[in-house]
PDB file of C-alpha atoms in Angstrom:
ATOM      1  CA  UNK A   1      72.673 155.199  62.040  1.00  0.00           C
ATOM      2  CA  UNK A   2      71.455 153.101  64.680  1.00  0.00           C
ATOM      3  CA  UNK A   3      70.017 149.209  64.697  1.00  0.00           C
ATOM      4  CA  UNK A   4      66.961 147.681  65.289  1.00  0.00           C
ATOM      5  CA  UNK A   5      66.226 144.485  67.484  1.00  0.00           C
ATOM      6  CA  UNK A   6      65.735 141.735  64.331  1.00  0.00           C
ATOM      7  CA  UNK A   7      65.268 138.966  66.888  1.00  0.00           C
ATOM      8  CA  UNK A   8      65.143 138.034  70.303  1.00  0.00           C
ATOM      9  CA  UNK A   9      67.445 134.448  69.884  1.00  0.00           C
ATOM     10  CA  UNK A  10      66.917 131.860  73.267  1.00  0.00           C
ATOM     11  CA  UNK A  11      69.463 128.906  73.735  1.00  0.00           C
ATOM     12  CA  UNK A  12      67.438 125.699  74.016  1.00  0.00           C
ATOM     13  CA  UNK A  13      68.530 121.835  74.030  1.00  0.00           C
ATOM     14  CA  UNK A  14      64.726 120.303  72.428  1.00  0.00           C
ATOM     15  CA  UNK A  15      63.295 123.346  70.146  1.00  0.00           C
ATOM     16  CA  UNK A  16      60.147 121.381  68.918  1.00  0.00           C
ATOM     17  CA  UNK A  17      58.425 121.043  72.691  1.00  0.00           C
ATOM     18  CA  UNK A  18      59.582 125.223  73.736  1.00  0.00           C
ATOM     19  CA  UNK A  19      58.765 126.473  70.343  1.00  0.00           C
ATOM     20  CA  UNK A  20      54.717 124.840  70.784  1.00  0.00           C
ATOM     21  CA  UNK A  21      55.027 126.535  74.393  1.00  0.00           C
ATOM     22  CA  UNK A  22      56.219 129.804  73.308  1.00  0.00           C
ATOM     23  CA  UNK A  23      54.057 129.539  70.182  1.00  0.00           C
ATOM     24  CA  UNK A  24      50.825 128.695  72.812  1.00  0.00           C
ATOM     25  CA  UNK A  25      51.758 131.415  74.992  1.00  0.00           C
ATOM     26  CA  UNK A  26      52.326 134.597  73.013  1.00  0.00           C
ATOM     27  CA  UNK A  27      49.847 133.486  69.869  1.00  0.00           C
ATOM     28  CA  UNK A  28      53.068 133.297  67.582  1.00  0.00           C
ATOM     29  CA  UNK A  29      53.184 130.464  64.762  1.00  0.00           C
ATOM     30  CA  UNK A  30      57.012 128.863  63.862  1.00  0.00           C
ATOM     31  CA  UNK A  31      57.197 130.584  60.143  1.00  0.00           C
ATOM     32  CA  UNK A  32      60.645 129.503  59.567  1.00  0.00           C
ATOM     33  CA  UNK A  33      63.076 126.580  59.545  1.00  0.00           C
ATOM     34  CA  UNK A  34      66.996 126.979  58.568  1.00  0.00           C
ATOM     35  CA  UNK A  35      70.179 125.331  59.447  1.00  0.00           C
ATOM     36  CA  UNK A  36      73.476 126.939  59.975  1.00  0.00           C
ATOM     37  CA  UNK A  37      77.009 126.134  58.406  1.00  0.00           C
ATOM     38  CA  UNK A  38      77.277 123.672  61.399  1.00  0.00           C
ATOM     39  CA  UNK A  39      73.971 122.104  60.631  1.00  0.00           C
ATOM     40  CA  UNK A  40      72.298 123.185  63.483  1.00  0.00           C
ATOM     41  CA  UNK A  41      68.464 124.094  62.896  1.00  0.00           C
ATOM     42  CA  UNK A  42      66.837 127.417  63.792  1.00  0.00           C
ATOM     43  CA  UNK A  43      63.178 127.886  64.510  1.00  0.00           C
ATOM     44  CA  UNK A  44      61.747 131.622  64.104  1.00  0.00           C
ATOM     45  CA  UNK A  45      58.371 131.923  66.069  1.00  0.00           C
ATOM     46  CA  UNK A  46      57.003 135.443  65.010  1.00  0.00           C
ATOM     47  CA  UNK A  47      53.230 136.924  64.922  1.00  0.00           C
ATOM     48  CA  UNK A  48      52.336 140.651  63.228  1.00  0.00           C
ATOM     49  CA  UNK A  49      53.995 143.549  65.030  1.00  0.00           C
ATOM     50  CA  UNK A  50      55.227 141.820  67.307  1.00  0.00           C
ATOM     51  CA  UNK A  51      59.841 140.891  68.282  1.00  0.00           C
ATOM     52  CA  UNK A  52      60.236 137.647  66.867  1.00  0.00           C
ATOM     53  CA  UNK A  53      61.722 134.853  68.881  1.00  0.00           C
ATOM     54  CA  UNK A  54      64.206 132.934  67.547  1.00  0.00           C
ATOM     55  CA  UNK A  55      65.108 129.314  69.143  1.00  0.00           C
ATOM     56  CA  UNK A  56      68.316 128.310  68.897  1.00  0.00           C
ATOM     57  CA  UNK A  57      69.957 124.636  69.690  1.00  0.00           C
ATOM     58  CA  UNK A  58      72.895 124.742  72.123  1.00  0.00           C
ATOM     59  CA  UNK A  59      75.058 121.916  73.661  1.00  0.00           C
ATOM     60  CA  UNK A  60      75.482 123.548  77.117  1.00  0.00           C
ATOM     61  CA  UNK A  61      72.594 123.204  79.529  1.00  0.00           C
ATOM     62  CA  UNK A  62      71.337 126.176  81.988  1.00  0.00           C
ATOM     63  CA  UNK A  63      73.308 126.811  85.020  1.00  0.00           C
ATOM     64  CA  UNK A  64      72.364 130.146  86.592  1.00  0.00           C
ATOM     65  CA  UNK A  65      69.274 132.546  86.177  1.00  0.00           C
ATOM     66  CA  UNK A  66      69.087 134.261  82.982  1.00  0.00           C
ATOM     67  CA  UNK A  67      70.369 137.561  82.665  1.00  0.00           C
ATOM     68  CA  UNK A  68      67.554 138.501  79.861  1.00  0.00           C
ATOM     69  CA  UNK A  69      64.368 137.299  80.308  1.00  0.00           C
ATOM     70  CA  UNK A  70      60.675 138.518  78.461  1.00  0.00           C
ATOM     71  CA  UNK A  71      58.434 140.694  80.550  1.00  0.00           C
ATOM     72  CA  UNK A  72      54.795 138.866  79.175  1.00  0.00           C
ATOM     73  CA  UNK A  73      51.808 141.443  79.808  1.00  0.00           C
ATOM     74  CA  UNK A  74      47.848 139.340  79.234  1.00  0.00           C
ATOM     75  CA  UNK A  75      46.442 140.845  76.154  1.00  0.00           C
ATOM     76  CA  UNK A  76      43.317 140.163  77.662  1.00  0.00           C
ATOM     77  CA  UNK A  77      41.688 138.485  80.883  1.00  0.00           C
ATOM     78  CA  UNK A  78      43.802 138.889  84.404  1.00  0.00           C
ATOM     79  CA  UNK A  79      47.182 138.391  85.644  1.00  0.00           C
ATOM     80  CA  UNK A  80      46.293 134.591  87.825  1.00  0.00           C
ATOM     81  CA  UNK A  81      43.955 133.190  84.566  1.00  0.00           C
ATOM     82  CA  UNK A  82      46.991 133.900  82.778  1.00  0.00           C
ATOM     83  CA  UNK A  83      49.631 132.207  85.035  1.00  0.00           C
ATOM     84  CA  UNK A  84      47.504 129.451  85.028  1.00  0.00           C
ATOM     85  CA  UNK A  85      46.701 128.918  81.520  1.00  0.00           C
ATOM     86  CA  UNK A  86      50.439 129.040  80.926  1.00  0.00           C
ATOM     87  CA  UNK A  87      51.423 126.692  83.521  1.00  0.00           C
ATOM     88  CA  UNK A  88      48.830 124.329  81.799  1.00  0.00           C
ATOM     89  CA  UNK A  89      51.277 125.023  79.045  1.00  0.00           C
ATOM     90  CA  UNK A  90      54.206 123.782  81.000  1.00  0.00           C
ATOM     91  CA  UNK A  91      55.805 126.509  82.540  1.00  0.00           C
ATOM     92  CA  UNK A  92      56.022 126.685  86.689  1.00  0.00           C
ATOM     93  CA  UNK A  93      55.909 129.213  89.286  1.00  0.00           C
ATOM     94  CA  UNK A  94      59.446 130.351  90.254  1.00  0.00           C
ATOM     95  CA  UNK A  95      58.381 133.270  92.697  1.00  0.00           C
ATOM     96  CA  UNK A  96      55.304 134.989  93.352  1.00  0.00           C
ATOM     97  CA  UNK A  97      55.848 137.827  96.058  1.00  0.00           C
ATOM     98  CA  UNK A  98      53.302 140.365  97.570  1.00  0.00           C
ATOM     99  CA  UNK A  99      55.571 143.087  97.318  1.00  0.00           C
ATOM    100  CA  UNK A 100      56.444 142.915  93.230  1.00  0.00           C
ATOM    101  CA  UNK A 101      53.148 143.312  90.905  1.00  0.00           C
ATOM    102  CA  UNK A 102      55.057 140.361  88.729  1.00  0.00           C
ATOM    103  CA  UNK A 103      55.060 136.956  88.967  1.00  0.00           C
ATOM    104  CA  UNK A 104      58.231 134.860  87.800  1.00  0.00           C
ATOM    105  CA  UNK A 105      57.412 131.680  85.545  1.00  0.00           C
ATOM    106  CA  UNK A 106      60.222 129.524  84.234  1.00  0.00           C
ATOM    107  CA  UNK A 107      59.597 127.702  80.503  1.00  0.00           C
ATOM    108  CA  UNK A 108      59.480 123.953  79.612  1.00  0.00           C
ATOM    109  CA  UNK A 109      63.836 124.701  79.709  1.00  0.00           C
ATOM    110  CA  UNK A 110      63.945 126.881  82.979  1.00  0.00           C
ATOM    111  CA  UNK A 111      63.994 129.779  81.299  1.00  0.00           C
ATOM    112  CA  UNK A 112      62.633 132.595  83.754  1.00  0.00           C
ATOM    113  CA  UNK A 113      59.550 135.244  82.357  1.00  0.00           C
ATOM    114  CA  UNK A 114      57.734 137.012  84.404  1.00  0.00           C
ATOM    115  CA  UNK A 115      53.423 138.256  83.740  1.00  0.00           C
ATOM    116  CA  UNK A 116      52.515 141.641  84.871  1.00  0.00           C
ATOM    117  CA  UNK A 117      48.834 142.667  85.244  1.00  0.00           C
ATOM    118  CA  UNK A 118      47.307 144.125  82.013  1.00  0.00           C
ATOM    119  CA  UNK A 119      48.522 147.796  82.096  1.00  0.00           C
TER     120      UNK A 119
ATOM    121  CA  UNK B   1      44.089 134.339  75.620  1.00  0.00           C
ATOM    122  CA  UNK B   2      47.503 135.143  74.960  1.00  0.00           C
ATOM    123  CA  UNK B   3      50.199 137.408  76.291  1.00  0.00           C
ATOM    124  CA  UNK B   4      52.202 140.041  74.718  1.00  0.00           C
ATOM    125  CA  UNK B   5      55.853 140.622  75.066  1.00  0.00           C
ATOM    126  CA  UNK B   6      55.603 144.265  77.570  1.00  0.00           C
ATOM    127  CA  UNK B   7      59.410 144.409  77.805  1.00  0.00           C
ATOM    128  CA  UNK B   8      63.127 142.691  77.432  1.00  0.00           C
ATOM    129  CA  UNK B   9      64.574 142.807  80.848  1.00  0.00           C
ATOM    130  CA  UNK B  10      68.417 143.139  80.905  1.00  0.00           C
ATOM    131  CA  UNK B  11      70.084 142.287  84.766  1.00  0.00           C
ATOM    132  CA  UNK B  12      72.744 145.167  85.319  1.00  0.00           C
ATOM    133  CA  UNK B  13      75.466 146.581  87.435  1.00  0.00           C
ATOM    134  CA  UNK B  14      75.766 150.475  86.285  1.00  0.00           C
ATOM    135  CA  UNK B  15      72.331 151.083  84.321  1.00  0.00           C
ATOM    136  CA  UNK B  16      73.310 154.606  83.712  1.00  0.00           C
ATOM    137  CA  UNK B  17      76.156 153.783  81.454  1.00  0.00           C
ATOM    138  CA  UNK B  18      74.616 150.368  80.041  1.00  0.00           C
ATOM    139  CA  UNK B  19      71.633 152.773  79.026  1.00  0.00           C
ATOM    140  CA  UNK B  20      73.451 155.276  77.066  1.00  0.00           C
ATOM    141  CA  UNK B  21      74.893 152.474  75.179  1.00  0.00           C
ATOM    142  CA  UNK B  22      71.602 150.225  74.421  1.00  0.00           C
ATOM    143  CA  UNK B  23      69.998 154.147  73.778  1.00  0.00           C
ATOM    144  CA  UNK B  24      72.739 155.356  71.273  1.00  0.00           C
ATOM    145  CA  UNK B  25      72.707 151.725  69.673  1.00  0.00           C
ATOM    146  CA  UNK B  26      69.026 151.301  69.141  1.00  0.00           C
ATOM    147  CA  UNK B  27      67.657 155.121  68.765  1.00  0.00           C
ATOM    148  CA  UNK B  28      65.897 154.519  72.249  1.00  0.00           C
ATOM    149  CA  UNK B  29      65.465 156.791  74.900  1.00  0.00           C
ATOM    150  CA  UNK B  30      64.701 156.204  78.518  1.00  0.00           C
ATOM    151  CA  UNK B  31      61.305 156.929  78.648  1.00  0.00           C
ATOM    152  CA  UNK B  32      60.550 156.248  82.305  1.00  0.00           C
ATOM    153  CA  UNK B  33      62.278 155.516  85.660  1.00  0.00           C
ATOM    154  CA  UNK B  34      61.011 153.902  88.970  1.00  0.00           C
ATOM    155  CA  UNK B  35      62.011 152.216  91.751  1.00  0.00           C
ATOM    156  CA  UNK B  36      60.537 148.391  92.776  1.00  0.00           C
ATOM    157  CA  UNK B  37      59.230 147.649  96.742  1.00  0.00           C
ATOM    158  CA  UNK B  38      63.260 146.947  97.532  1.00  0.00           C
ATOM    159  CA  UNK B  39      64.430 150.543  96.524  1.00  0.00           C
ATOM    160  CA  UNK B  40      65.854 148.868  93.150  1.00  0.00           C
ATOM    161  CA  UNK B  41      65.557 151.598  90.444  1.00  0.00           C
ATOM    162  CA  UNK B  42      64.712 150.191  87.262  1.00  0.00           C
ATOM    163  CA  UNK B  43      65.226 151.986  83.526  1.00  0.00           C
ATOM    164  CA  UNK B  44      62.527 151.815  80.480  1.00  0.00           C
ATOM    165  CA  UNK B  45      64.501 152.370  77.679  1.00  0.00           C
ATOM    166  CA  UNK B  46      61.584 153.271  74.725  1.00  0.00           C
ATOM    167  CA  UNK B  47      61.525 153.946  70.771  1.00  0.00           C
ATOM    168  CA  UNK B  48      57.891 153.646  68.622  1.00  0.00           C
ATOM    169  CA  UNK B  49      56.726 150.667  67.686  1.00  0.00           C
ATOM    170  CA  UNK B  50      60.107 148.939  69.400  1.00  0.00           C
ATOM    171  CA  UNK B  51      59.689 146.680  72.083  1.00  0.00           C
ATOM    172  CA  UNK B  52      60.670 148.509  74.996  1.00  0.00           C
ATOM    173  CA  UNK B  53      64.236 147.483  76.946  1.00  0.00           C
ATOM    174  CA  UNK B  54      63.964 147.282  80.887  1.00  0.00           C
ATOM    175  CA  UNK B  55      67.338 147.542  83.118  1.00  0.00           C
ATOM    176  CA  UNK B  56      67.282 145.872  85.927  1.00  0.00           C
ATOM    177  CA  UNK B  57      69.891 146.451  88.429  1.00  0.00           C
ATOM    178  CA  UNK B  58      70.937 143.134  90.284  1.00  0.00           C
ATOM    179  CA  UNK B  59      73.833 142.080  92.627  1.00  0.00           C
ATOM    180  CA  UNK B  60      75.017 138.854  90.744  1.00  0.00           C
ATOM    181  CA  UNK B  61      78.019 139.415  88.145  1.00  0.00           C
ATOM    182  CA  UNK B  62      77.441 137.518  84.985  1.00  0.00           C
ATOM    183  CA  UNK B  63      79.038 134.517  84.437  1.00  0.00           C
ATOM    184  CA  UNK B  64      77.966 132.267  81.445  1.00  0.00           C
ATOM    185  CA  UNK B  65      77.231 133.361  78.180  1.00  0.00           C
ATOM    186  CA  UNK B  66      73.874 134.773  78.373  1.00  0.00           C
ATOM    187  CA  UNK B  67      70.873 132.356  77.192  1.00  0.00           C
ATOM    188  CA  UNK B  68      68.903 135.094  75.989  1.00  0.00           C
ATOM    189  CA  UNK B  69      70.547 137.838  73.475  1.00  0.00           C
ATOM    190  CA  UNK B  70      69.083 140.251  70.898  1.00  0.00           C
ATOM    191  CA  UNK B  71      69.937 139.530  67.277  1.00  0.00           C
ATOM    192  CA  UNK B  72      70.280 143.645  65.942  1.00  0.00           C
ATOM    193  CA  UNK B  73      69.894 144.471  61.948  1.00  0.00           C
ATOM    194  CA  UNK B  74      71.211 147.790  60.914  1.00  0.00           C
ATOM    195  CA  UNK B  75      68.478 150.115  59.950  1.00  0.00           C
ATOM    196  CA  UNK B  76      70.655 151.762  57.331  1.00  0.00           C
ATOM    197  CA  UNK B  77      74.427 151.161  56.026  1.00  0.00           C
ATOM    198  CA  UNK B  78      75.980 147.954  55.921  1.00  0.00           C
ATOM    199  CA  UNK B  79      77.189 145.360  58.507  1.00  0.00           C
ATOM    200  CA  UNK B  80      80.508 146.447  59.457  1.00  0.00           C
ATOM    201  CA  UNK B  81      79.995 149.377  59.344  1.00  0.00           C
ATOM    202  CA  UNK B  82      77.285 149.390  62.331  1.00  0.00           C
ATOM    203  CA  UNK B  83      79.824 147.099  64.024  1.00  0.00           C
ATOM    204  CA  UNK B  84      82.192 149.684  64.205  1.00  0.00           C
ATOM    205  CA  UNK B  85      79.970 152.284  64.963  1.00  0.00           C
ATOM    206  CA  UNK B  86      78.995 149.754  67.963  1.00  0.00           C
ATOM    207  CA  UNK B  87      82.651 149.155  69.221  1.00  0.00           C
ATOM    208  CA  UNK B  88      83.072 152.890  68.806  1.00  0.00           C
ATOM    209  CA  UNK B  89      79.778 153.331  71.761  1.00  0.00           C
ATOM    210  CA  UNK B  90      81.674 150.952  73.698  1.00  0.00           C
ATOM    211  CA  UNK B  91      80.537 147.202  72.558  1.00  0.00           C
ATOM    212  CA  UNK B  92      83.437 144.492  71.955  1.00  0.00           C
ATOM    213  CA  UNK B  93      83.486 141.933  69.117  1.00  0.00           C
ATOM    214  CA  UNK B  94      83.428 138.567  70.786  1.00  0.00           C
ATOM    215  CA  UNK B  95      83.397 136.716  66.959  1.00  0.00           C
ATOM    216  CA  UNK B  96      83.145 137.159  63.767  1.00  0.00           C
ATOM    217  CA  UNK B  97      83.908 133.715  61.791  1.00  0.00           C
ATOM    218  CA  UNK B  98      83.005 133.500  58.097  1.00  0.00           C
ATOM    219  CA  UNK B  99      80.815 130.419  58.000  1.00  0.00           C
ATOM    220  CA  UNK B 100      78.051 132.120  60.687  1.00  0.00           C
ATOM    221  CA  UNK B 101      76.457 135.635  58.532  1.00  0.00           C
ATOM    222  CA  UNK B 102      76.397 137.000  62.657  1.00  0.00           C
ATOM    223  CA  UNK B 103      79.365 139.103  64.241  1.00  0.00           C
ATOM    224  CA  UNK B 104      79.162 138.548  67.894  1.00  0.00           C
ATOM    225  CA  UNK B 105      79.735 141.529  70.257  1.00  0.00           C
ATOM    226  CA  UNK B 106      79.225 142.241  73.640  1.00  0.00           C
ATOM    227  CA  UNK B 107      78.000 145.471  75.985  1.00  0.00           C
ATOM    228  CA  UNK B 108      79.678 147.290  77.961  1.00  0.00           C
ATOM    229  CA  UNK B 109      78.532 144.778  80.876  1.00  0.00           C
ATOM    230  CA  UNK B 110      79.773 141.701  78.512  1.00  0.00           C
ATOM    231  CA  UNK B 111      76.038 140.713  77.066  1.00  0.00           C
ATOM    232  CA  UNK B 112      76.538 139.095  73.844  1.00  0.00           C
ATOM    233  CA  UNK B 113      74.505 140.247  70.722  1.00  0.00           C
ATOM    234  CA  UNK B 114      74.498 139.804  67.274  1.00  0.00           C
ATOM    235  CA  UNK B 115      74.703 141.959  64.432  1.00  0.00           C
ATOM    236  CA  UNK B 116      73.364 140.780  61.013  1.00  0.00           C
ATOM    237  CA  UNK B 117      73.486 142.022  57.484  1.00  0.00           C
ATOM    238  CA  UNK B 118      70.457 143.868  56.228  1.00  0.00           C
ATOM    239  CA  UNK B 119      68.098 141.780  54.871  1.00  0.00           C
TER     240      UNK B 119
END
């Protein structure tokens, strides 16, 4: 018996704007809406084959660096064209060191992600 | 141009042990090992077709609920079931309220996840 990963849920305060980023960045679409006992609303972004991310509403805001964060490989073109075409997207540079192949983006919410060069 | 999720990263302490759990709780194995420009050695933990689960050893200690967590779905047997099995490889329930269809748990390093009912 063991489990498999269903989803991989992010805390967020404003779902609408980070689910079009995360949408634009990883070519996912939302595909569902639902609302908990509590009312609150969840957004699944998903795309074929691929961990779905699921954005969830929260009342407490982001204090340190995340502890889990998404490792984003380009499925095509380089490493900088993607950075950039994400930042375009609304995400910033948070560190980008010679001696790590990865450079570390935070989302529209200051969630960290790093892009690696196409393996 | 998109990118791909390549890997979750999980921030550690004691990847050995952390591994063994997320490994016996998934069906993963590590798959590769290998050490970043600082000497930090870093864990793939690997199943087909699963998006791959990176340990990350780091010197901060958690201290907020994490703003990233996996959302888990037993592959076979019920809910509670796989919770207990879970406890039993070292996880903790952190809740389990019966308006939410999630128990809560946490690792063995106190990262919450969720276990769901098969759907």
């Amino acid at each position: 018996m063991t489990s498999r990963v269903l989803a991989i849920a992010l805390d967020c305060h404003d779902p609408e704007p980070l689910a079009r980023f995360w949408c634009a960045a990883l070519g996912y679409a939302v595909v569902k809406r639902w609302t908990d006992a509590h009312g609150v609303e969840y957004l699944e972004l998903a795309a074929d084959g691929e961990p779905m991310l699921l954005l969830q509403p929260v009342g407490e805001d982001k204090v340190v660096k995340n502890r889990m964060h998404l490792d984003l490989e380009p499925r095509t073109g380089g490493q900088r064209e993607e950075v950039e075409r994400l930042v375009g997207l609304g995400a910033r540079v948070v560190s980008d060191e010679p001696e790590f192949p990865w450079i570390v983006l935070a989302d529209p919410e200051g969630n960290e992600f790093c892009v690696l060069p196409r393996s």
